[in-house]
XYZ file of C-alpha atoms in Angstrom:
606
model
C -13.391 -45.211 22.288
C -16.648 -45.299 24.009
C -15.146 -44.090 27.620
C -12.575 -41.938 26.351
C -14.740 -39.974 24.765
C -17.553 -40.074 27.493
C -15.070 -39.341 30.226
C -12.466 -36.915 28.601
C -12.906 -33.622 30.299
C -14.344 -30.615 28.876
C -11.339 -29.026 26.261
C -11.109 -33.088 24.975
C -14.761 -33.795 24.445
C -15.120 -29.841 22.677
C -12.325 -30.495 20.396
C -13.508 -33.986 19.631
C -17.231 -33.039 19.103
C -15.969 -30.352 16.799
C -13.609 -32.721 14.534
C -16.372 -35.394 14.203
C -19.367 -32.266 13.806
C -17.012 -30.584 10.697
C -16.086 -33.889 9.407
C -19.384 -32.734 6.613
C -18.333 -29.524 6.458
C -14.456 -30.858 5.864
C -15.789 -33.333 3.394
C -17.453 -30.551 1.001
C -14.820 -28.533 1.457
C -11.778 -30.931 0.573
C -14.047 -32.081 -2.463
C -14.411 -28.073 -3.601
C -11.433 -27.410 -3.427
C -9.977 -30.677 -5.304
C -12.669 -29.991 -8.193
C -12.422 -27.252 -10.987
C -11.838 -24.241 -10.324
C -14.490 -21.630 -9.135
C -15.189 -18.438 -10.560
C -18.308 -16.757 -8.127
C -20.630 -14.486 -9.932
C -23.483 -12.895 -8.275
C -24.174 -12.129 -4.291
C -20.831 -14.524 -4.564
C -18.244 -12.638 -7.037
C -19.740 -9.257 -4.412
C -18.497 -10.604 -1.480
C -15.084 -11.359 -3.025
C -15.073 -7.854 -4.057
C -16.002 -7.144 -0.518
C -13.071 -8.880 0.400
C -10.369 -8.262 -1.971
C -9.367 -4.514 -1.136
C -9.840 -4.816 2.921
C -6.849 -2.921 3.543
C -6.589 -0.252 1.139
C -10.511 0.522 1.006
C -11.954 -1.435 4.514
C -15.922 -2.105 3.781
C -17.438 -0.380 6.699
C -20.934 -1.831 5.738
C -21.963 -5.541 4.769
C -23.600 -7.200 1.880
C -25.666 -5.005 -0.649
C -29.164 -5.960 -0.072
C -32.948 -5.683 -1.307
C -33.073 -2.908 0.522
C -33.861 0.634 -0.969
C -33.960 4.186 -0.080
C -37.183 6.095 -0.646
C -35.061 7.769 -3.876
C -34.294 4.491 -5.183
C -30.759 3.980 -3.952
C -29.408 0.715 -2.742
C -28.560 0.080 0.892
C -26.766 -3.054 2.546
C -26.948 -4.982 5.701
C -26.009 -3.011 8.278
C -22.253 -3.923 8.966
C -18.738 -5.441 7.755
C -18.668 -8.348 10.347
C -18.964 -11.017 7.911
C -15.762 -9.695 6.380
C -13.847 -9.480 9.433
C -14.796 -12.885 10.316
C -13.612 -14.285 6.941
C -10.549 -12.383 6.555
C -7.621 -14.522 8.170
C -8.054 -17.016 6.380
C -9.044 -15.530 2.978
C -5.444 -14.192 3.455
C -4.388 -17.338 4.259
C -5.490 -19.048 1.234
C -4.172 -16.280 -0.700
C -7.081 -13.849 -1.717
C -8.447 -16.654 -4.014
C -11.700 -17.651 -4.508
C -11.042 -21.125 -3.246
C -9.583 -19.471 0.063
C -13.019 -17.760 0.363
C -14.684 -21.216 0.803
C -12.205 -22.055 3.566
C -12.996 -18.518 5.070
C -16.627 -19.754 5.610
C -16.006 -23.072 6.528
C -13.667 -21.697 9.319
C -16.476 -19.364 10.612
C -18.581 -22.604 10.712
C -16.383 -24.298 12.886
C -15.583 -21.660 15.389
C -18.787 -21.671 15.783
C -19.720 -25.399 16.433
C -16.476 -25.250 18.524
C -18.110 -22.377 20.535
C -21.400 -23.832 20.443
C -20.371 -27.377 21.648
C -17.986 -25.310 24.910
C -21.515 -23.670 26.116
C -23.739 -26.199 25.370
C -21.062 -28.452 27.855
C -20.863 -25.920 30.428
C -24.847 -25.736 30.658
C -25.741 -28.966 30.549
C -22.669 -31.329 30.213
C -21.911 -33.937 28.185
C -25.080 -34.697 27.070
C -26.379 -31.620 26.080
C -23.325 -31.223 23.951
C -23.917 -34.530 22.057
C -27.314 -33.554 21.557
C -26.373 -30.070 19.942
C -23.713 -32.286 17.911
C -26.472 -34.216 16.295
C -28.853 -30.846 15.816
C -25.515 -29.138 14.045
C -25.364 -32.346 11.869
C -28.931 -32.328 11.182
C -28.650 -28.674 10.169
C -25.725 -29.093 7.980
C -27.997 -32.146 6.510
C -31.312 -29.956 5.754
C -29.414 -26.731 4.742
C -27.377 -28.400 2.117
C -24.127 -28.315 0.400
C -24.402 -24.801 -0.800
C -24.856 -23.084 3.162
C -21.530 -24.912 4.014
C -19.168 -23.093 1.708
C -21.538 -20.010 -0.107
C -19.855 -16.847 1.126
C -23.455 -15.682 1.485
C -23.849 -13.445 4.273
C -27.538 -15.046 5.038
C -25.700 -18.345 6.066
C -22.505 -16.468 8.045
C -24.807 -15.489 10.759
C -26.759 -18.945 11.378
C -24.575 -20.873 13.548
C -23.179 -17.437 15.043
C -26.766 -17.243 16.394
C -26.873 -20.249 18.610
C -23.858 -19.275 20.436
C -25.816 -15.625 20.962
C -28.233 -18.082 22.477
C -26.607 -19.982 24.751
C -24.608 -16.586 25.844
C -27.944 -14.959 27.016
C -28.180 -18.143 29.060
C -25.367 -17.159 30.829
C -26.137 -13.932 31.807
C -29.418 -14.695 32.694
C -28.233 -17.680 35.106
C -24.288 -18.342 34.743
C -23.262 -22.381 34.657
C -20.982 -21.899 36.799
C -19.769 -19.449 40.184
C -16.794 -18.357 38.191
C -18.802 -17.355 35.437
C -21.406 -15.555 37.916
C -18.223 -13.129 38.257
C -17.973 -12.780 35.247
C -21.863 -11.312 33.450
C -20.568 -7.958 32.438
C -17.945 -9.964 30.147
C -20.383 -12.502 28.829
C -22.553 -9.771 28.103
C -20.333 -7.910 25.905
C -19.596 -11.175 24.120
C -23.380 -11.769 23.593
C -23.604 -7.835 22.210
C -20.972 -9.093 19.746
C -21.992 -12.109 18.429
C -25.831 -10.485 18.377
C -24.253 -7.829 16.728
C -22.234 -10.102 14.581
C -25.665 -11.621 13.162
C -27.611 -8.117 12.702
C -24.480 -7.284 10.316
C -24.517 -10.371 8.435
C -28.339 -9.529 7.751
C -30.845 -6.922 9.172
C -33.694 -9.925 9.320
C -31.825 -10.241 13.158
C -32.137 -7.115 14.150
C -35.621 -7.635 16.199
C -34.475 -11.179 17.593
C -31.001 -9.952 18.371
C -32.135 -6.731 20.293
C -35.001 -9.178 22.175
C -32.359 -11.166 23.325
C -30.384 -8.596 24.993
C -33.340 -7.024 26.708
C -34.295 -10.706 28.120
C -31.069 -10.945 29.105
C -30.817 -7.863 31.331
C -34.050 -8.486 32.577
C -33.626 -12.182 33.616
C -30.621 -11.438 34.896
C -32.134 -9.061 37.281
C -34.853 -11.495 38.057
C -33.346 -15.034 38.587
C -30.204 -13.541 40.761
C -31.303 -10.672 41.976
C -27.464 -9.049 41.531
C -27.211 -5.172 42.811
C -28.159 -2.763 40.870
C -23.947 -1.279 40.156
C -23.787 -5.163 38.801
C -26.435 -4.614 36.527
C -25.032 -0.647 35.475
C -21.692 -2.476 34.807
C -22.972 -5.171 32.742
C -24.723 -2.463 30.514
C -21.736 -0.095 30.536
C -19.688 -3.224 29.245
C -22.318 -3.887 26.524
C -22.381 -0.922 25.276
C -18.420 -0.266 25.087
C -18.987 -3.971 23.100
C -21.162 -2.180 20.895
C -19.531 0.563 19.735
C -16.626 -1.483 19.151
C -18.376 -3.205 16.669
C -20.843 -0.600 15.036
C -17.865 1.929 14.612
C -17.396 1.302 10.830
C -20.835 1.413 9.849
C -21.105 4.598 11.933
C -18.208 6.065 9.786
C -19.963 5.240 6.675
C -22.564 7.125 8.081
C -20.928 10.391 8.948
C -19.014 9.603 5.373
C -21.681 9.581 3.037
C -24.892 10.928 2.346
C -27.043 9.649 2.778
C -25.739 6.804 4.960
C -26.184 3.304 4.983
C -27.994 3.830 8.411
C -30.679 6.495 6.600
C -30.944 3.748 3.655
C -31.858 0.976 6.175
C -34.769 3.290 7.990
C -36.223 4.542 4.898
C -36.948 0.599 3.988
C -37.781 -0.808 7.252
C -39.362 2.360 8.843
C -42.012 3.391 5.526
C -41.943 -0.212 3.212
C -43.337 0.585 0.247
C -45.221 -2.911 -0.042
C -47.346 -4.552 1.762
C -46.869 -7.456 5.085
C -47.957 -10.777 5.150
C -51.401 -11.811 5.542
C -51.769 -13.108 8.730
C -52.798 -16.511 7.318
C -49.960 -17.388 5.073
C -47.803 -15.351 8.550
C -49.898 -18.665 10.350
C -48.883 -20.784 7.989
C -44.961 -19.822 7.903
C -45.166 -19.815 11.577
C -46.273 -23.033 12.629
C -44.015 -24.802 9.731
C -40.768 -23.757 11.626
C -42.168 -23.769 14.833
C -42.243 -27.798 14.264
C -40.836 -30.452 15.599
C -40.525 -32.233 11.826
C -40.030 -28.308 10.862
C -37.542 -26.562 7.724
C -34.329 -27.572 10.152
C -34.725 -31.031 10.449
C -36.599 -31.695 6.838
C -34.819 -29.179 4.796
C -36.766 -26.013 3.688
C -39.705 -27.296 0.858
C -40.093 -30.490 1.944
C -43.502 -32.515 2.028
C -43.770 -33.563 5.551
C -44.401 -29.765 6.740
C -45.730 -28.577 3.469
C -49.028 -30.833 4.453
C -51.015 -28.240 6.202
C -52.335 -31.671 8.826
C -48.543 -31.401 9.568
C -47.818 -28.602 10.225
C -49.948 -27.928 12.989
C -49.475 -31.652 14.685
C -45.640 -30.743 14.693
C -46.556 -27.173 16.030
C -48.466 -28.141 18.672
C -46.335 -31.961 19.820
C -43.089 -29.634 20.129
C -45.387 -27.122 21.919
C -46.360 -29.945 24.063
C -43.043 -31.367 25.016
C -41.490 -27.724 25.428
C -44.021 -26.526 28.432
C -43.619 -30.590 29.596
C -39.677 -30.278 29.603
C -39.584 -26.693 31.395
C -42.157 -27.923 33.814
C -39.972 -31.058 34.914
C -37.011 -28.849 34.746
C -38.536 -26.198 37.230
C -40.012 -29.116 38.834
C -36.890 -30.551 39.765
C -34.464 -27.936 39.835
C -32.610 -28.247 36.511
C -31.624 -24.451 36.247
C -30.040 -25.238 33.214
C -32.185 -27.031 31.026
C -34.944 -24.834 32.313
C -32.811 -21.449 31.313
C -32.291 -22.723 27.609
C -35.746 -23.557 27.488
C -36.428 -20.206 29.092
C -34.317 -18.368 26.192
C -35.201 -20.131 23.635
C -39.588 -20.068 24.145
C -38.927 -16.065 24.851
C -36.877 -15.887 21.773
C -39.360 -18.188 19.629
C -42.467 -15.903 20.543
C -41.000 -13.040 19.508
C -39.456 -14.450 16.321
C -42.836 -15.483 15.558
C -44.074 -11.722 15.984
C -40.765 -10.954 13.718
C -42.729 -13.380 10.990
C -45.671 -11.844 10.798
C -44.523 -8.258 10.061
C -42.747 -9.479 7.183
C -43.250 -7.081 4.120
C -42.948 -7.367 0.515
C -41.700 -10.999 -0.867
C -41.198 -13.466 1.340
C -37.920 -15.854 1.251
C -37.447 -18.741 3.906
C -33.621 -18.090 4.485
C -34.008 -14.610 5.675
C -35.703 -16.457 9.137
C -33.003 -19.248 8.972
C -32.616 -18.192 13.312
C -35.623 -20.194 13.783
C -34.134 -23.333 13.357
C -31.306 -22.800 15.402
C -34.363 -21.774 18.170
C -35.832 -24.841 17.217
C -32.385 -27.232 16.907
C -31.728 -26.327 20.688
C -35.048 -26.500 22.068
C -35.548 -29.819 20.629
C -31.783 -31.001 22.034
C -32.650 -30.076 25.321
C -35.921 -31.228 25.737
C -34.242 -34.706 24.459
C -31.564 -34.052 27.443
C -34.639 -33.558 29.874
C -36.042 -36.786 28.656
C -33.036 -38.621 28.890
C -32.298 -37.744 32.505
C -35.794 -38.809 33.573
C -34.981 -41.648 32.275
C -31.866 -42.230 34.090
C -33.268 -41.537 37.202
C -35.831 -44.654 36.560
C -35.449 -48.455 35.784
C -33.127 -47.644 32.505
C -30.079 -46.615 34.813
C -28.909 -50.439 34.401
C -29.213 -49.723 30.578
C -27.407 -46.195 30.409
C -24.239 -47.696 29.085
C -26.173 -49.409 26.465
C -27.866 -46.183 25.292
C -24.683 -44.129 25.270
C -23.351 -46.255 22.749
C -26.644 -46.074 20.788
C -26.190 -42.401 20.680
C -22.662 -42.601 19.462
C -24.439 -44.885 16.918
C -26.802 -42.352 16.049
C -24.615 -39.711 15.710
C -21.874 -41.820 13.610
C -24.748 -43.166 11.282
C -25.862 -39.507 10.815
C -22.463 -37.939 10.226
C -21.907 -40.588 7.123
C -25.182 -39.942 5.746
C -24.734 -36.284 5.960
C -21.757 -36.462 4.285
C -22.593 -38.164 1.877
C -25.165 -36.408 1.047
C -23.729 -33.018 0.866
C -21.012 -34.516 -1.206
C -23.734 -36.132 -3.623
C -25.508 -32.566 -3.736
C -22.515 -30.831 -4.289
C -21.959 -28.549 -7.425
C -19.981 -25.045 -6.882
C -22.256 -22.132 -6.118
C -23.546 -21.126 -9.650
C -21.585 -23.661 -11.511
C -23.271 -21.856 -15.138
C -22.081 -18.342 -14.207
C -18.905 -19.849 -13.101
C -17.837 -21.588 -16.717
C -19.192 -18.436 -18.216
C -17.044 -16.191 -16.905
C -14.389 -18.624 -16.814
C -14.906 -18.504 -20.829
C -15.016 -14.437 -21.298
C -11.960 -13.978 -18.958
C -9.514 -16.666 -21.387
C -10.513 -14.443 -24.215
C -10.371 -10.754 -22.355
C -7.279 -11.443 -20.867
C -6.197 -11.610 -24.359
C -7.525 -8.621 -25.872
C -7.566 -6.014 -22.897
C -5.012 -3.812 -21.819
C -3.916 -3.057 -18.664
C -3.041 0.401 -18.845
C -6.667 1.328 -19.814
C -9.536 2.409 -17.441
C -12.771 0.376 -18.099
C -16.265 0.663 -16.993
C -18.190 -2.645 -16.896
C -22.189 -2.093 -17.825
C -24.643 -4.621 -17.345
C -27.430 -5.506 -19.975
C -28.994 -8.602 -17.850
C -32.825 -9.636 -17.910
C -32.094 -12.839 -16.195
C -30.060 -13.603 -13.982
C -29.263 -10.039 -11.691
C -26.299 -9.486 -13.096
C -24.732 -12.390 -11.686
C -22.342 -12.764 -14.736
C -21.752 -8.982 -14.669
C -20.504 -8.806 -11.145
C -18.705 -11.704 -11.871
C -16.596 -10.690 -14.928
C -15.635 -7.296 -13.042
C -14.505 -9.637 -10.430
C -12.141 -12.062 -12.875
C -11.114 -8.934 -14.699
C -9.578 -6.985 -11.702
C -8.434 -10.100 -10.631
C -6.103 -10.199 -13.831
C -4.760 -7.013 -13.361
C -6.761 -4.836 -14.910
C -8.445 -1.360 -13.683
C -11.967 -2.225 -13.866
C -15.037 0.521 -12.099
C -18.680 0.247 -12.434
C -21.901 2.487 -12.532
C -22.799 4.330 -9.188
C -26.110 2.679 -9.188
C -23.835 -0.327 -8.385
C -21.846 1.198 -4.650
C -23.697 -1.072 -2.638
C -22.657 -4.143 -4.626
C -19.004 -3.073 -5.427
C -18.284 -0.832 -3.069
C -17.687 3.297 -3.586
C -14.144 2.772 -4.449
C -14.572 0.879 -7.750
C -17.181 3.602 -8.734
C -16.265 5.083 -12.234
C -18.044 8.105 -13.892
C -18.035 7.853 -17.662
C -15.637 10.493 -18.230
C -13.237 9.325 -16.401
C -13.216 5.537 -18.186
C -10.961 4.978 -21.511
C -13.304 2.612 -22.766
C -16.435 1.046 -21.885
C -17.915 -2.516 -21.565
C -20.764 -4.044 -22.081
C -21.214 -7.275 -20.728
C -24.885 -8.384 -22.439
C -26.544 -11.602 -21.030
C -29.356 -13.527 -23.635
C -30.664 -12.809 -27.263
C -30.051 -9.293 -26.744
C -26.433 -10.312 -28.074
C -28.133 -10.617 -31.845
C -28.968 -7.100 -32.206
C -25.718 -6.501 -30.062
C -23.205 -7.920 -32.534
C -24.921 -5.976 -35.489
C -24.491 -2.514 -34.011
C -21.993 -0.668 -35.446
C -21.310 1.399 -32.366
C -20.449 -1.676 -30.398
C -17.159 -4.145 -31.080
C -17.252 -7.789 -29.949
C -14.683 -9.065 -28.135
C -15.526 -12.234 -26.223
C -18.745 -14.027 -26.460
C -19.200 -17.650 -24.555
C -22.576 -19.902 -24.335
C -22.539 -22.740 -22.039
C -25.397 -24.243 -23.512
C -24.867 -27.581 -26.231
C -26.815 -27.383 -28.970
C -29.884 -29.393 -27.936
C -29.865 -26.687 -25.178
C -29.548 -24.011 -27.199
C -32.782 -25.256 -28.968
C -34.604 -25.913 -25.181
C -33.658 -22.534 -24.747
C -35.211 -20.758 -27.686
C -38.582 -23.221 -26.633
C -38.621 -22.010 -23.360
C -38.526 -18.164 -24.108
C -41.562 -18.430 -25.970
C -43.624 -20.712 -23.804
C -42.877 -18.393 -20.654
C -44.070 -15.709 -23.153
C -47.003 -17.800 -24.191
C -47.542 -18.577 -20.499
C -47.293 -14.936 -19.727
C -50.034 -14.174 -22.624
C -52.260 -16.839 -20.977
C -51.918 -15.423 -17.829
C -52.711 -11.995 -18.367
C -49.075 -11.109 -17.488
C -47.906 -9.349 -21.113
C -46.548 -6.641 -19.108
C -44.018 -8.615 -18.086
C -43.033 -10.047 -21.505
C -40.439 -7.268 -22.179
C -38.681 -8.730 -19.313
C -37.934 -11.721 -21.169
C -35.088 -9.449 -22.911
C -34.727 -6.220 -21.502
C -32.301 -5.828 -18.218
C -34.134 -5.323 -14.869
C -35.109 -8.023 -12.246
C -35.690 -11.525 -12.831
C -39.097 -12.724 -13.563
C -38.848 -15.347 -10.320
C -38.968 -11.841 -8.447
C -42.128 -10.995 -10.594
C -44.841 -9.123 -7.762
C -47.829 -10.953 -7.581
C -45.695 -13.887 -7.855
C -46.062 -15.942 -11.257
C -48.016 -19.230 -11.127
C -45.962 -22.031 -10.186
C -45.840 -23.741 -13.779
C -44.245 -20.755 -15.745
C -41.904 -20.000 -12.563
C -40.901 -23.758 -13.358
C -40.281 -22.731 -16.572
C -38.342 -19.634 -15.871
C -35.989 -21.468 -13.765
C -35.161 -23.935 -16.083
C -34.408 -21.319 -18.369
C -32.152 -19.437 -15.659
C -30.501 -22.706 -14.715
C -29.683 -23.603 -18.383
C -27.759 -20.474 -18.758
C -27.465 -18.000 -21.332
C -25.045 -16.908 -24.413
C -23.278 -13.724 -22.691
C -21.195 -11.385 -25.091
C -18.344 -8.359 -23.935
C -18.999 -5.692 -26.501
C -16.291 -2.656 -26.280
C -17.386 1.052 -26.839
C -15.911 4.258 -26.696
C -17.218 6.747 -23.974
C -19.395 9.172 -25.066
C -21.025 6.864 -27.301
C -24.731 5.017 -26.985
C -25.622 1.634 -28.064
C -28.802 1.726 -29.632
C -29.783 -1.936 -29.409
C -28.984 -2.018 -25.532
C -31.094 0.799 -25.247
């Protein structure tokens, strides 16, 4: 096994890397699928909505985001790539929710397949290995929920290494053919870059970075003519507007356009960017060698501020010792990667500290990948120098001890993701599961409905997710135009045009709810037992208690009045009552339909 995998040539050691990488991925995967079945609410049930009319109404832009025009209206991330990606095989599994899970795992492993093909051609087998284990190690720390969450966050991580390792090439191709061959690998870098800024805007500095660096070290390491270089650009930017065509349209469609959305936030942010000692802070815990992507985001070990730093500056240590050796001795491609990915890191850490408003580690989830590949190749530059010593004798005896490694790592990452597994909202998903058995009952499918929202909890995951099981049963389901972003403009429905309305109302809201005589209740599910139903009620008033304490009682009519969750609360709440407010979140919450003519106002969702 041992020399047929060491010597196979390059297609048999990609496609075998990429069947032992996955075999995680696979594992979660077969295991979702086998289990109950999944009904996504949230960021989830939006990108099956996303998905679910591609032909008759094609998104042109990407996920709806938190990001808001200067007149309050919601934007998304800046293109439908995600979509695209996902689409053969949602069609394959036959628009179903479960066939969305296979979508993303499929992206996943075109990427480790791509990933593991460059990573051979720069640096051989070894290098390859070594990205194998940093993959595994990635699927390890990121966690069940990043392997088959159609959240667009995760759909551009892996994408991202393989932008990496194409600037590489055009900066220094592996290979003479490949020399031939920059204006092509260029477009495919503008792709995949582009691919990533789509999937989310948090790219867009890193992505457009990478490009420049590539253009410029391709100039400088090989000298080409200057037509070279004007064709290589020319090809890039034919790439480009390949790919930024639909969210163009939606520009020229609309007003105002996704485009003028995304400049009001970024360009004017309305709150404030990170002090430059918690930007310090953020910095030098992914910039670690024991950082987020080998520990898992929130763990101790770089949590301890004596840790952070250490790990900061050992992997800065062995990064400018690896590149020197490299340069040293010649190794073009080690020293490229290590080139790429020290230009890309300094700049991503520039990227961190402009960070405005609340600040969420996945929206800088590139930085592991920076630091997964760094760390792989320095371990390739280490390994060589040790070949070329005393421990050539003992080469064959390492080899196996990587296989080792690696095999001992791929069955405790599986098994761990399998332990950790639980589908993505598993609450929201028996809730709706509940309210559509007793809708599909009562509803009728000739009738136009508009689906309201009365959520103080959860941001309208269970909303987004009933409209979602609804018009998958049939039935002609629209929503408010504050919601285009999330749902898309098609599904928008004014309420004159709707035959009846409903209201899907999340928490105790549904007491005064069911005794208004404007409003008729037709489904109602709680997922809680009784002994939770009880934690529940004790919860709500010690957040409100803690709130009091606090000084906080402006925030205590968001304990039942629709808006953004209080774990979104600005200045964040103290950590023991945002404890307490995810409990409550995670325990779930009664949720009643309520039916109402148009025309007509609740009073006690008012």
């Amino acid at each position: 096994m041992y020399q047929w995998i060491t010597r196979s040539g390059p297609v048999g050691s990609v496609v075998v890397g990429t069947i032992l990488v996955m075999i995680p991925a696979l594992m979660t995967l077969l295991l979702a699928l086998t289990g109950e079945t999944w009904f996504p609410g949230g960021d989830m049930a939006q990108a099956e909505l996303h998905m679910r009319g591609f032909f008759s109404h094609p998104p042109l832009v990407g996920a709806a985001g938190r990001i808001v025009s200067d007149s309050g209206i919601q934007g998304s991330h800046p293109g439908p790539s995600l979509w695209v990606a996902m689409l053969p095989v949602y069609l394959l599994g036959g628009r179903t929710s479960a066939g969305l899970m296979a979508a993303v795992v499929s992206v996943h492993l075109v990427s480790v397949a791509a990933i593991l093909w460059l990573a051979y051609r720069r640096g051989g087998r070894a290098l390859m290995w070594a990205m194998g284990v940093a993959i595994v190690a990635i699927f390890r720390s990121a966690g069940p929920d990043f392997v088959i969450e159609p959240w667009n966050p995760w759909l551009a991580v892996l994408p991202f290494a393989v932008f990496v390792f194409l600037i590489g090439e055009v900066i220094r191709p592996s290979s003479p053919s490949w020399s031939r061959s920059q204006p092509l690998i260029f477009a495919g870098a503008v792709l995949v870059g582009s691919h990533c800024i789509q999937c989310h805007a948090g790219y867009v500095v890193i992505v457009v970075a990478g490009l420049v660096l590539a253009l410029v070290g391709m100039r400088l390491s090989a000298g080409p003519g200057l037509r070279l270089l004007v064709r290589t650009g020319t090809v890039g930017a034919l790439a480009g507007l390949v790919i930024w065509l639909p969210p163009l349209l939606d520009q020229l469609r609309r007003s105002p356009g996704n485009f003028d959305i995304l400049w009001q936030h970024f360009a004017s942010p309305a709150e404030p960017a990170m002090s430059w000692a918690q930007a310090i802070r953020e910095i030098t815990t992914q910039v670690n060698v024991i950082g987020p992507w080998l520990t898992g985001p929130g763990a101790d070990i770089p949590a301890m501020g004596w840790a952070r730093y250490l790990g900061c500056a050992v992997l800065f240590g062995v990064w400018v010792g690896c590149w020197r050796v490299s340069r040293v001795r010649h190794w073009t491609d080690t020293q490229t990667v290590l080139s790429v990915t020290g230009a890309l890191t300094l700049v991503g850490a520039l990227a961190i500290s402009r960070i405005f408003g609340p600040f969420f580690e996945y929206t800088i989830r590139w930085m592991w990948i920076l630091m997964a590949i760094t760390v792989a190749t320095c371990a390739v530059v280490m390994v060589r120098l040790g070949k070329a010593s005393d421990l050539q004798r003992h080469w064959r005896l390492g080899g196996v001890g990587v296989l080792a490694v690696l095999g001992a790592l791929l069955v405790g990452t599986t098994y761990q993701l399998m332990d950790r597994f639980t589908l993505p909202g598993p609450t929201d998903s028996r809730i709706t599961q509940g309210l559509r058995q007793q809708l599909d009952q009562v509803l009728d499918p000739d009738v136009r409905y508009l689906v309201r929202f009365y959520d103080p909890y959860t941001l309208n995951a269970t909303g987004f997710g009933t409209t979602l099981a609804l018009e998958r049963s049939g039935f002609d389901v629209g929503v408010d135009p504050n919601f285009a972003a999330a749902a898309l403009p098609h599904r928008i429905r004014q309420e004159e045009s709707a035959d009846l309305i409903l209201w899907v109302v999340v928490g105790p809201a549904n007491g005064r709810a069911r005794v208004d005589n404007e409003l008729r209740q037709i489904a109602y599910f709680d997922p809680r037992s009784a002994d939770e139903q009880v934690r529940g009620d004790e919860l709500l008033r010690e957040i409100a208690a803690g709130l009091r304490r606090v000084g906080r009682d402006d925030l205590l009519g968001s304990l039942d009045a629709p808006g953004a969750s209080l774990l979104f609360a600005e200045p964040p709440l103290p950590a023991d009552i945002a404890a307490l407010v995810r409990e409550l979140v995670l325990l779930g919450q009664p949720v009643g339909v309520y039916s109402i003519p148009p025309g007509l106002a609740p009073v006690s969702l008012q």
